[in-house]
Short mmCIF file of C-alpha atoms in Angstrom, two decimals:
data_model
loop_
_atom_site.label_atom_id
_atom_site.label_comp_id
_atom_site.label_asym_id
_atom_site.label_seq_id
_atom_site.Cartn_x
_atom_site.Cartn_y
_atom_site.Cartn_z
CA UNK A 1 0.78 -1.93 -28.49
CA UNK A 2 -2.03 -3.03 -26.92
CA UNK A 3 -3.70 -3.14 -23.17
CA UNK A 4 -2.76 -5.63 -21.43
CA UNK A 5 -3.78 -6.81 -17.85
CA UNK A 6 -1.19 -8.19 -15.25
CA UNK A 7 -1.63 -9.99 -11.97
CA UNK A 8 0.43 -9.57 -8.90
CA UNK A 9 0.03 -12.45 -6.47
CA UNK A 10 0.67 -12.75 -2.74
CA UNK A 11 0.42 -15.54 -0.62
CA UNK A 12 1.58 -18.02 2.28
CA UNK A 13 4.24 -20.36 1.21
CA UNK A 14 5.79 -23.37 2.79
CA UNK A 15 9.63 -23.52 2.97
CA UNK A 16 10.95 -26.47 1.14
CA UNK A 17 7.65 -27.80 -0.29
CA UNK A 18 7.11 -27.66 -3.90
CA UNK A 19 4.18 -29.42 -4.00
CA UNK A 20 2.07 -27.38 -1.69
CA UNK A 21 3.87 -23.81 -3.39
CA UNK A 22 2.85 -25.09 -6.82
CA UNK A 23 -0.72 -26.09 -5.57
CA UNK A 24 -1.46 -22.14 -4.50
CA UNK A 25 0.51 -21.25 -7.62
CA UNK A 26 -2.06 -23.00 -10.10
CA UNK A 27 -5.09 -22.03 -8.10
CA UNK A 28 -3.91 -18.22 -7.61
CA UNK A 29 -3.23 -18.33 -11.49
CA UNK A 30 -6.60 -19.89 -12.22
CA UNK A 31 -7.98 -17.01 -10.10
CA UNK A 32 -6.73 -14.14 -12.05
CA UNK A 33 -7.59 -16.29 -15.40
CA UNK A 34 -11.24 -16.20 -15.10
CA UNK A 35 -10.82 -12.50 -13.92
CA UNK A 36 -9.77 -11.50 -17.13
CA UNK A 37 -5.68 -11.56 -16.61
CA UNK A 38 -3.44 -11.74 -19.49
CA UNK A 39 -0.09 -11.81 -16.75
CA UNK A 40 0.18 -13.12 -13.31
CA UNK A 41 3.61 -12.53 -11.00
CA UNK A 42 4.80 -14.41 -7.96
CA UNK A 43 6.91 -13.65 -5.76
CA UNK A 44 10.17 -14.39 -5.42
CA UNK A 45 11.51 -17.93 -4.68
CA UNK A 46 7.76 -18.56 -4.57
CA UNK A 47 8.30 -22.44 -5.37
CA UNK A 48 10.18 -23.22 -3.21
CA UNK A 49 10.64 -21.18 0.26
CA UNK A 50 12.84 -18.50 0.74
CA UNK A 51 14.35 -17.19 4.41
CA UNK A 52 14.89 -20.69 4.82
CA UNK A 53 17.31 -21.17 2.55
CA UNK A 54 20.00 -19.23 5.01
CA UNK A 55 20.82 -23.00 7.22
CA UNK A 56 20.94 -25.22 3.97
CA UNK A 57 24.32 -26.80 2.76
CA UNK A 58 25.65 -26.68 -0.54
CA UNK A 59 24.02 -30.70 -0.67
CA UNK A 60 21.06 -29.24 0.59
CA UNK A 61 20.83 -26.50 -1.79
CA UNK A 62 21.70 -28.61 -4.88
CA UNK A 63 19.08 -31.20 -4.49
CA UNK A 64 16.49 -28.14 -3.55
CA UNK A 65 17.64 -26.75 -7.03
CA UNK A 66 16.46 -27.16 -10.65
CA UNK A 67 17.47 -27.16 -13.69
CA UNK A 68 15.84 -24.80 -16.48
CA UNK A 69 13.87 -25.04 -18.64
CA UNK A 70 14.27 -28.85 -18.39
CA UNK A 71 13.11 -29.07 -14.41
CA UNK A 72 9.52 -30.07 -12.74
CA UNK A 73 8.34 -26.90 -11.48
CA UNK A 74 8.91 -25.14 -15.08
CA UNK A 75 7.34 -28.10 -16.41
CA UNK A 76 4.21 -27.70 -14.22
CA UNK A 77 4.43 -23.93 -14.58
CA UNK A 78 3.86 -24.15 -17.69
CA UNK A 79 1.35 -26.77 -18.20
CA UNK A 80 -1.03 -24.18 -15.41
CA UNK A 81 -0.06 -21.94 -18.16
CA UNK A 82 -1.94 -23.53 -20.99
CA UNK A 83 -4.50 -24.75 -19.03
CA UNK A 84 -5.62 -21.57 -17.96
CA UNK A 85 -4.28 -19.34 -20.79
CA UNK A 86 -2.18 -17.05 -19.00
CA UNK A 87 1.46 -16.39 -18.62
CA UNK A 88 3.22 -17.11 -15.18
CA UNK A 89 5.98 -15.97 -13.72
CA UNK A 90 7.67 -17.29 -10.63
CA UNK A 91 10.52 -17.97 -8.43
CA UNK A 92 13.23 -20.86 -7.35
CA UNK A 93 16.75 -21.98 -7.05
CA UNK A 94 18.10 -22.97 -10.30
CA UNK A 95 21.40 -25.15 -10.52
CA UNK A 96 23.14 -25.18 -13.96
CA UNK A 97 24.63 -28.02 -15.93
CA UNK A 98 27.82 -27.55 -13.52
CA UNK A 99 25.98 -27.51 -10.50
CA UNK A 100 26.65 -24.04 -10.00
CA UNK A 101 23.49 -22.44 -7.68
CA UNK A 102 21.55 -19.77 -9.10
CA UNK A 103 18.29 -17.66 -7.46
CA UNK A 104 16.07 -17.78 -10.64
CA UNK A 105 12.64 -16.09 -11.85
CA UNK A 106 11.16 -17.37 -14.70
CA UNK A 107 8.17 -16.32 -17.11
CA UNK A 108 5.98 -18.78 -19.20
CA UNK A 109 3.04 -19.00 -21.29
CA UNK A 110 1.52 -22.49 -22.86
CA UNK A 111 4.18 -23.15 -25.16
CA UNK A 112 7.22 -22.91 -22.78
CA UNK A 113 9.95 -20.97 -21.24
CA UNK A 114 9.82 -16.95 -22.82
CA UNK A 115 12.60 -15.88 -20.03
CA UNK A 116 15.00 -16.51 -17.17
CA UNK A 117 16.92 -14.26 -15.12
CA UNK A 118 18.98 -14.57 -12.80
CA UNK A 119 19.35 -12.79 -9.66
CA UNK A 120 22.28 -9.86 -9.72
CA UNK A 121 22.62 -9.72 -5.88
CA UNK A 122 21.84 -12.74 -4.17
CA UNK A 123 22.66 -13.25 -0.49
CA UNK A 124 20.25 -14.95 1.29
CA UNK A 125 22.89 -18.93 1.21
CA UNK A 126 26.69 -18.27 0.43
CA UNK A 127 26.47 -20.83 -2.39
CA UNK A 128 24.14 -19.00 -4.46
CA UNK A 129 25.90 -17.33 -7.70
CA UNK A 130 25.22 -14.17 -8.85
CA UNK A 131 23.66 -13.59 -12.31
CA UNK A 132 25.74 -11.51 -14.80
CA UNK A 133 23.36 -10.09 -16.87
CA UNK A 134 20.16 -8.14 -17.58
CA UNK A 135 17.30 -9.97 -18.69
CA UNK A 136 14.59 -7.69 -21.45
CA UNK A 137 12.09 -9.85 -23.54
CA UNK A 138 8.97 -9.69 -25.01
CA UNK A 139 5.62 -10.35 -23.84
CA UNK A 140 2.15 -10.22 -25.36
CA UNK A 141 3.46 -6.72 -27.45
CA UNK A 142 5.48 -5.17 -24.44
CA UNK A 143 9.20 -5.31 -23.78
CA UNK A 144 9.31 -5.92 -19.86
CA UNK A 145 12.46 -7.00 -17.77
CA UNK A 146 12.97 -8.50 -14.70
CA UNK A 147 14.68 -7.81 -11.51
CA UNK A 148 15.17 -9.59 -8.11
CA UNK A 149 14.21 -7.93 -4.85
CA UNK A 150 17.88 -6.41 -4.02
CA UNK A 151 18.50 -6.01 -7.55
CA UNK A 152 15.76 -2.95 -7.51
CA UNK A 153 17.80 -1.37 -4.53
CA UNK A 154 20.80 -0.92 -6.96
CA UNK A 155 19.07 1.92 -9.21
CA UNK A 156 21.67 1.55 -12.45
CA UNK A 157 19.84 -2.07 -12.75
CA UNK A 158 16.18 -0.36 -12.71
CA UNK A 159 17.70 2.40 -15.06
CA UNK A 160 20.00 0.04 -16.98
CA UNK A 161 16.84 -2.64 -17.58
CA UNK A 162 14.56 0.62 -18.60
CA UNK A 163 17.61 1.68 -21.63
CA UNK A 164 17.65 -2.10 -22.80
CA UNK A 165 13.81 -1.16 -23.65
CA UNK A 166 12.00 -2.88 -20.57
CA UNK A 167 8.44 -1.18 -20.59
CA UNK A 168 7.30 -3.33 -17.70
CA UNK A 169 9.80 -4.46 -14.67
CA UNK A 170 8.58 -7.48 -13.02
CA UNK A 171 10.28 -7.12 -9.54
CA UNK A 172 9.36 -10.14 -7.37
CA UNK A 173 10.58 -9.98 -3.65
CA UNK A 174 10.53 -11.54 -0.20
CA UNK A 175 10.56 -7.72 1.98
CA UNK A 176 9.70 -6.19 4.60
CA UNK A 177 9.28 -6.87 8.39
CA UNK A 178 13.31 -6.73 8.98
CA UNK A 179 15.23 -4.83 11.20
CA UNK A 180 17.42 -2.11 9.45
CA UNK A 181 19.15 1.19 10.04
CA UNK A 182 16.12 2.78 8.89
CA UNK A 183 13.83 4.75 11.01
CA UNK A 184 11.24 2.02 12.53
CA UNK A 185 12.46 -1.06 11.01
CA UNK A 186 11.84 -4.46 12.86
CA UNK A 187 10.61 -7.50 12.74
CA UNK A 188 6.48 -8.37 13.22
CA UNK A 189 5.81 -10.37 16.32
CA UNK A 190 4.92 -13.95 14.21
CA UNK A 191 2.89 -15.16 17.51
CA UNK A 192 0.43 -12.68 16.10
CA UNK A 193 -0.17 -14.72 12.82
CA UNK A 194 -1.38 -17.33 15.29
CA UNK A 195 -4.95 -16.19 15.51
CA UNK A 196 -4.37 -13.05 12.70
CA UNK A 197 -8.16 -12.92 12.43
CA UNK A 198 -8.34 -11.93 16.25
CA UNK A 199 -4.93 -9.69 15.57
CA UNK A 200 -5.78 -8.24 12.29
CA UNK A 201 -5.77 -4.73 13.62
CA UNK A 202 -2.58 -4.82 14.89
CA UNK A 203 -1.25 -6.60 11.90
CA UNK A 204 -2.19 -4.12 9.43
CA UNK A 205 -1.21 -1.54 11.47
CA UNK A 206 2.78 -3.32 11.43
CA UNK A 207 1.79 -4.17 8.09
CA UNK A 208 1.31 -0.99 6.74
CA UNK A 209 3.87 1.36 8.93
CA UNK A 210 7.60 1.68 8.99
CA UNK A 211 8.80 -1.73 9.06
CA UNK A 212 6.21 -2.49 6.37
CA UNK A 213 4.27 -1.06 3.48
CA UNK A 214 5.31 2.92 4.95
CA UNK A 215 9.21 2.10 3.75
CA UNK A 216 7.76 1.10 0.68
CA UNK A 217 6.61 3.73 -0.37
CA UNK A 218 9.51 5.58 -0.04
CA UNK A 219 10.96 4.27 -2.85
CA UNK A 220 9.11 1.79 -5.21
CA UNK A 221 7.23 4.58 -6.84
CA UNK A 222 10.30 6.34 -7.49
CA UNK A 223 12.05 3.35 -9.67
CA UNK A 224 8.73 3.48 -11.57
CA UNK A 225 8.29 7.20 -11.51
CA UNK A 226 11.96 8.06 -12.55
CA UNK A 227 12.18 5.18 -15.16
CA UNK A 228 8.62 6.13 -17.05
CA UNK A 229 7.73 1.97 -16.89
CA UNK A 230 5.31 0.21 -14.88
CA UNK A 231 6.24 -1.90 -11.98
CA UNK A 232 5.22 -5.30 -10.69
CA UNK A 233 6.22 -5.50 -6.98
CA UNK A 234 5.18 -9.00 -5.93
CA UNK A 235 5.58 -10.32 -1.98
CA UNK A 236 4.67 -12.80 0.36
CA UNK A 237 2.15 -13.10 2.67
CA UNK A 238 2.39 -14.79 6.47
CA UNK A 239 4.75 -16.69 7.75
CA UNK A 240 8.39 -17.21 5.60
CA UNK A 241 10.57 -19.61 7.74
CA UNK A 242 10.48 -17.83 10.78
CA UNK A 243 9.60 -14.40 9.54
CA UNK A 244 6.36 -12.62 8.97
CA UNK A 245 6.10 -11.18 6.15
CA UNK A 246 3.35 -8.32 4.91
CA UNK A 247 2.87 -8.91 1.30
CA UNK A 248 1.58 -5.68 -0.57
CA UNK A 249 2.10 -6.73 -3.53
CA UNK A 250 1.06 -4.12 -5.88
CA UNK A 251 1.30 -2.42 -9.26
CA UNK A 252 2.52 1.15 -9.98
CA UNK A 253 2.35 3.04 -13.32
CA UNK A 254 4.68 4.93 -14.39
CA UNK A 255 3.69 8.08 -13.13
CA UNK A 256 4.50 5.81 -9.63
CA UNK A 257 0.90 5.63 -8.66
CA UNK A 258 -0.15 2.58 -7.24
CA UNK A 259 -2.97 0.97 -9.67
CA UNK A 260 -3.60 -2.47 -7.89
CA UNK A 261 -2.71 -3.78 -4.70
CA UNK A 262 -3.77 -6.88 -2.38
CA UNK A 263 -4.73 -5.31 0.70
CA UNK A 264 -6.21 -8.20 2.85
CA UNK A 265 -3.98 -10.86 5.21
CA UNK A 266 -4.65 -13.60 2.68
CA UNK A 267 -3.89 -15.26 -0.36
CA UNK A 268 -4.52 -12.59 -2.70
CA UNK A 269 -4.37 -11.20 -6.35
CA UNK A 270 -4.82 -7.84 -7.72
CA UNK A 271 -5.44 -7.10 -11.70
CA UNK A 272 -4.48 -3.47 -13.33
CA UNK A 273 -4.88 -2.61 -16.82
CA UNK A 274 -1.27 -1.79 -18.40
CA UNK A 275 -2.11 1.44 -20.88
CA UNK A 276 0.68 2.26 -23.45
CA UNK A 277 0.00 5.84 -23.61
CA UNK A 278 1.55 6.57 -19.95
CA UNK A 279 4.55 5.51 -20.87
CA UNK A 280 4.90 8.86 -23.18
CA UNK A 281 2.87 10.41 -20.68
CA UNK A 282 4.72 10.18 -17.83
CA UNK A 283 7.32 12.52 -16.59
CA UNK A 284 10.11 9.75 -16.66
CA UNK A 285 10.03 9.81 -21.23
CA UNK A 286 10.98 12.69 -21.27
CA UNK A 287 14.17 12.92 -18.39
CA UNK A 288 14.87 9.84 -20.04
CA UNK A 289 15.10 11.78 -23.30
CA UNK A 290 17.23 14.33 -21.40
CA UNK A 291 20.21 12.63 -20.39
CA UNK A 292 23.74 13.98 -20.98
CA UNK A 293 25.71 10.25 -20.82
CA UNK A 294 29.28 12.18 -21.95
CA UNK A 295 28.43 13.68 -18.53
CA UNK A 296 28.40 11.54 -16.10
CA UNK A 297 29.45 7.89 -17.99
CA UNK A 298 33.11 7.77 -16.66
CA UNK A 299 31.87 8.92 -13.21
CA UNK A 300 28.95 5.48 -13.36
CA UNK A 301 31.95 3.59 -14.95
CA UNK A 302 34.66 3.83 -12.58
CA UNK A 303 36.29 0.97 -10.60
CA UNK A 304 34.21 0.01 -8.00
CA UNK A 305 34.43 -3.15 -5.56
CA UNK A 306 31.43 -4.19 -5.07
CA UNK A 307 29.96 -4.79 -0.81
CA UNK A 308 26.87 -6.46 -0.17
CA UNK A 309 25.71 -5.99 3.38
CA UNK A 310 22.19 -7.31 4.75
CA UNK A 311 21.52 -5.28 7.60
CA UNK A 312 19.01 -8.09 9.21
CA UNK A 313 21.32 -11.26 8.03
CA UNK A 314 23.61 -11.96 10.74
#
C-alpha cells in the first residue's frame, strides 16, 4: 500500500439546486487537484440540499431524485473526475428502478461509478428507504467504506464496516448546530451569517463550542481511535435550508488525531497524507486482534426493534 492523499470539502450549498451544488463541487475538486489530492469528499446530500428535504412530497422527492449510475449528477461527477484526475465522492437522493427513494453517497474516478451506498438510517423525509447493507471497496490500494452521518452514531456499523476490511471510512454529514439532550446543544442564530465577516467572532466561538465542533470531539475520534482506520468527516458550511451549519470537516487518523481540518467560515478544503503504517500502529489493530466474538455475539445478535428518534426533528 501506498500514501495516498484525501480531501475533505466544506462548503455553502443551495437547497434544491443542482446546478449551482455541482458548480462548487467541480471548482472545490479542481482545488484540491492542483494541490496534490488523490481523494476529495463532500458532504452529505451535497448535490442537492439537505434540511430541506423535511417539507417535500413523495412527487417532490421523486423528481428531486436520481437514478445511479445512469443519472446527471453522476454523469457530471464523473466527467470533473477525469478532467481533473481525482476521485469524488458526493451526496444525493437516489430513486431506484421502482421508484423507491434512497439517501445515496457515491465515489468516482474518470472511468465511472467505483461505489454506492446507501444510507442505513435515514430520517430527514418519511419516504426515504433505508439501505440494507454495508458498502467496502477499493480505492487507489486501500479498502475504505462508507457511512452516512447517523449511520456513524450506531457504532456496530463503524465496527461492522472496519471487520468487512474498510481501512478508510468516508463519513459525510450535515451536523451540528441542533438542539439535543446534550449539554449545550442549540441552534446558531442564522441572522448572524448575514454579515459573518462582521460576526466571525461570535461564529467561531458557536462554531467551535457545545452545539458545534466541542460535541464533536467527543466522539469522532473515538470511531477512528477504537476502529484503528482513518476517518473522513465531511460537513457543510453556512446556511442549509434554514439552519446554520459549522462545517469542520476534518480528517482523523487512526490513533483519532485530527490531521486536516477546514477551519475558516468559507468554502474550504483540507488535504492529509493517509500513511499505511498507522493502521498497525495504532492502538485499535491490536483490540481489534483481541476480540472474544463467542463472548458477546448472541448478546449483539439478539432481537432488537429498531427506534429512530431525532431529537431536533419535530
Amino acid at each position: 500500500m501506498k500514501k495516498i492523499k484525501i480531501a475533505t470539502a466544506q462548503f455553502e450549498n443551495r437547497s434544491g439546486d443542482k446546478e449551482y451544488n455541482l458548480k462548487m463541487i467541480e471548482q472545490l475538486a479542481e482545488q484540491a487537484a492542483k494541490a496534490g489530492a488523490d481523494v476529495i469528499s463532500f458532504h452529505e446530500c451535497s448535490i442537492t440540499g439537505y434540511t430541506f428535504a423535511r417539507h417535500l412530497s413523495y412527487a417532490q422527492m421523486l423528481a428531486l431524485s436520481e437514478r445511479i449510475p445512469n443519472g446527471p449528477s453522476v454523469a457530471a461527477l464523473v466527467g470533473f473526475a477525469k478532467k481533473y484526475g481525482i476521485v469524488i465522492l458526493a451526496g444525493l437522493f437516489e430513486k431506484d428502478e421502482n421508484d423507491e427513494i434512497y439517501k445515496a453517497y457515491v465515489c468516482v474516478d474518470g472511468n465511472g461509478l467505483i461505489a454506492s451506498h446507501r444510507k442505513l438510517h435515514p430520517f430527514i423525509n418519511p419516504y426515504i428507504k433505508p439501505g440494507a447493507a454495508y458498502t467496502v471497496f477499493e480505492l487507489l490500494g486501500w479498502k475504505c467504506g462508507i457511512l452516512i452521518c447517523y449511520d456513524n452514531n450506531i457504532i456496530e456499523n463503524v465496527r461492522a464496516t472496519r471487520l468487512l476490511g474498510a481501512q478508510v471510512i468516508f463519513m459525510p454529514h450535515v451536523t451540528m448546530c441542533t438542539p439535543s439532550s446534550r449539554p449545550g446543544a442549540g441552534f446558531v442564530d442564522a441572522s448572524l451569517w448575514k454579515d459573518k465577516n462582521a460576526n466571525a467572532r461570535l461564529l467561531k466561538e458557536e462554531f467551535n463550542g457545545d452545539k458545534g465542533r466541542k460535541w464533536l470531539m467527543k466522539w469522532l475520534p473515538a470511531r477512528a481511535y477504537d476502529n484503528a482506520v482513518y476517518a473522513v468527516f465531511s460537513n457543510p458550511i453556512g446556511m442549509d435550508d434554514d439552519q446554520l451549519k459549522n462545517g469542520c470537516s476534518m480528517i482523523l487518523d487512526p490513533f483519532g488525531e485530527v490531521i486536516a481540518e477546514c477551519t475558516s467560515l468559507d468554502d474550504e478544503t483540507a488535504i492529509a497524507e493517509l500513511d499505511p503504517q498507522k493502521l498497525t500502529d495504532a492502538g485499535g489493530s491490536r483490540y481489534i486482534m483481541a476480540r472474544k466474538p463467542a463472548l458477546y455475539a448472541a448478546i449483539i445478535g439478539k432481537n432488537h426493534k429498531s427506534e429512530h428518534k431525532v431529537s431536533w426533528l419535530k
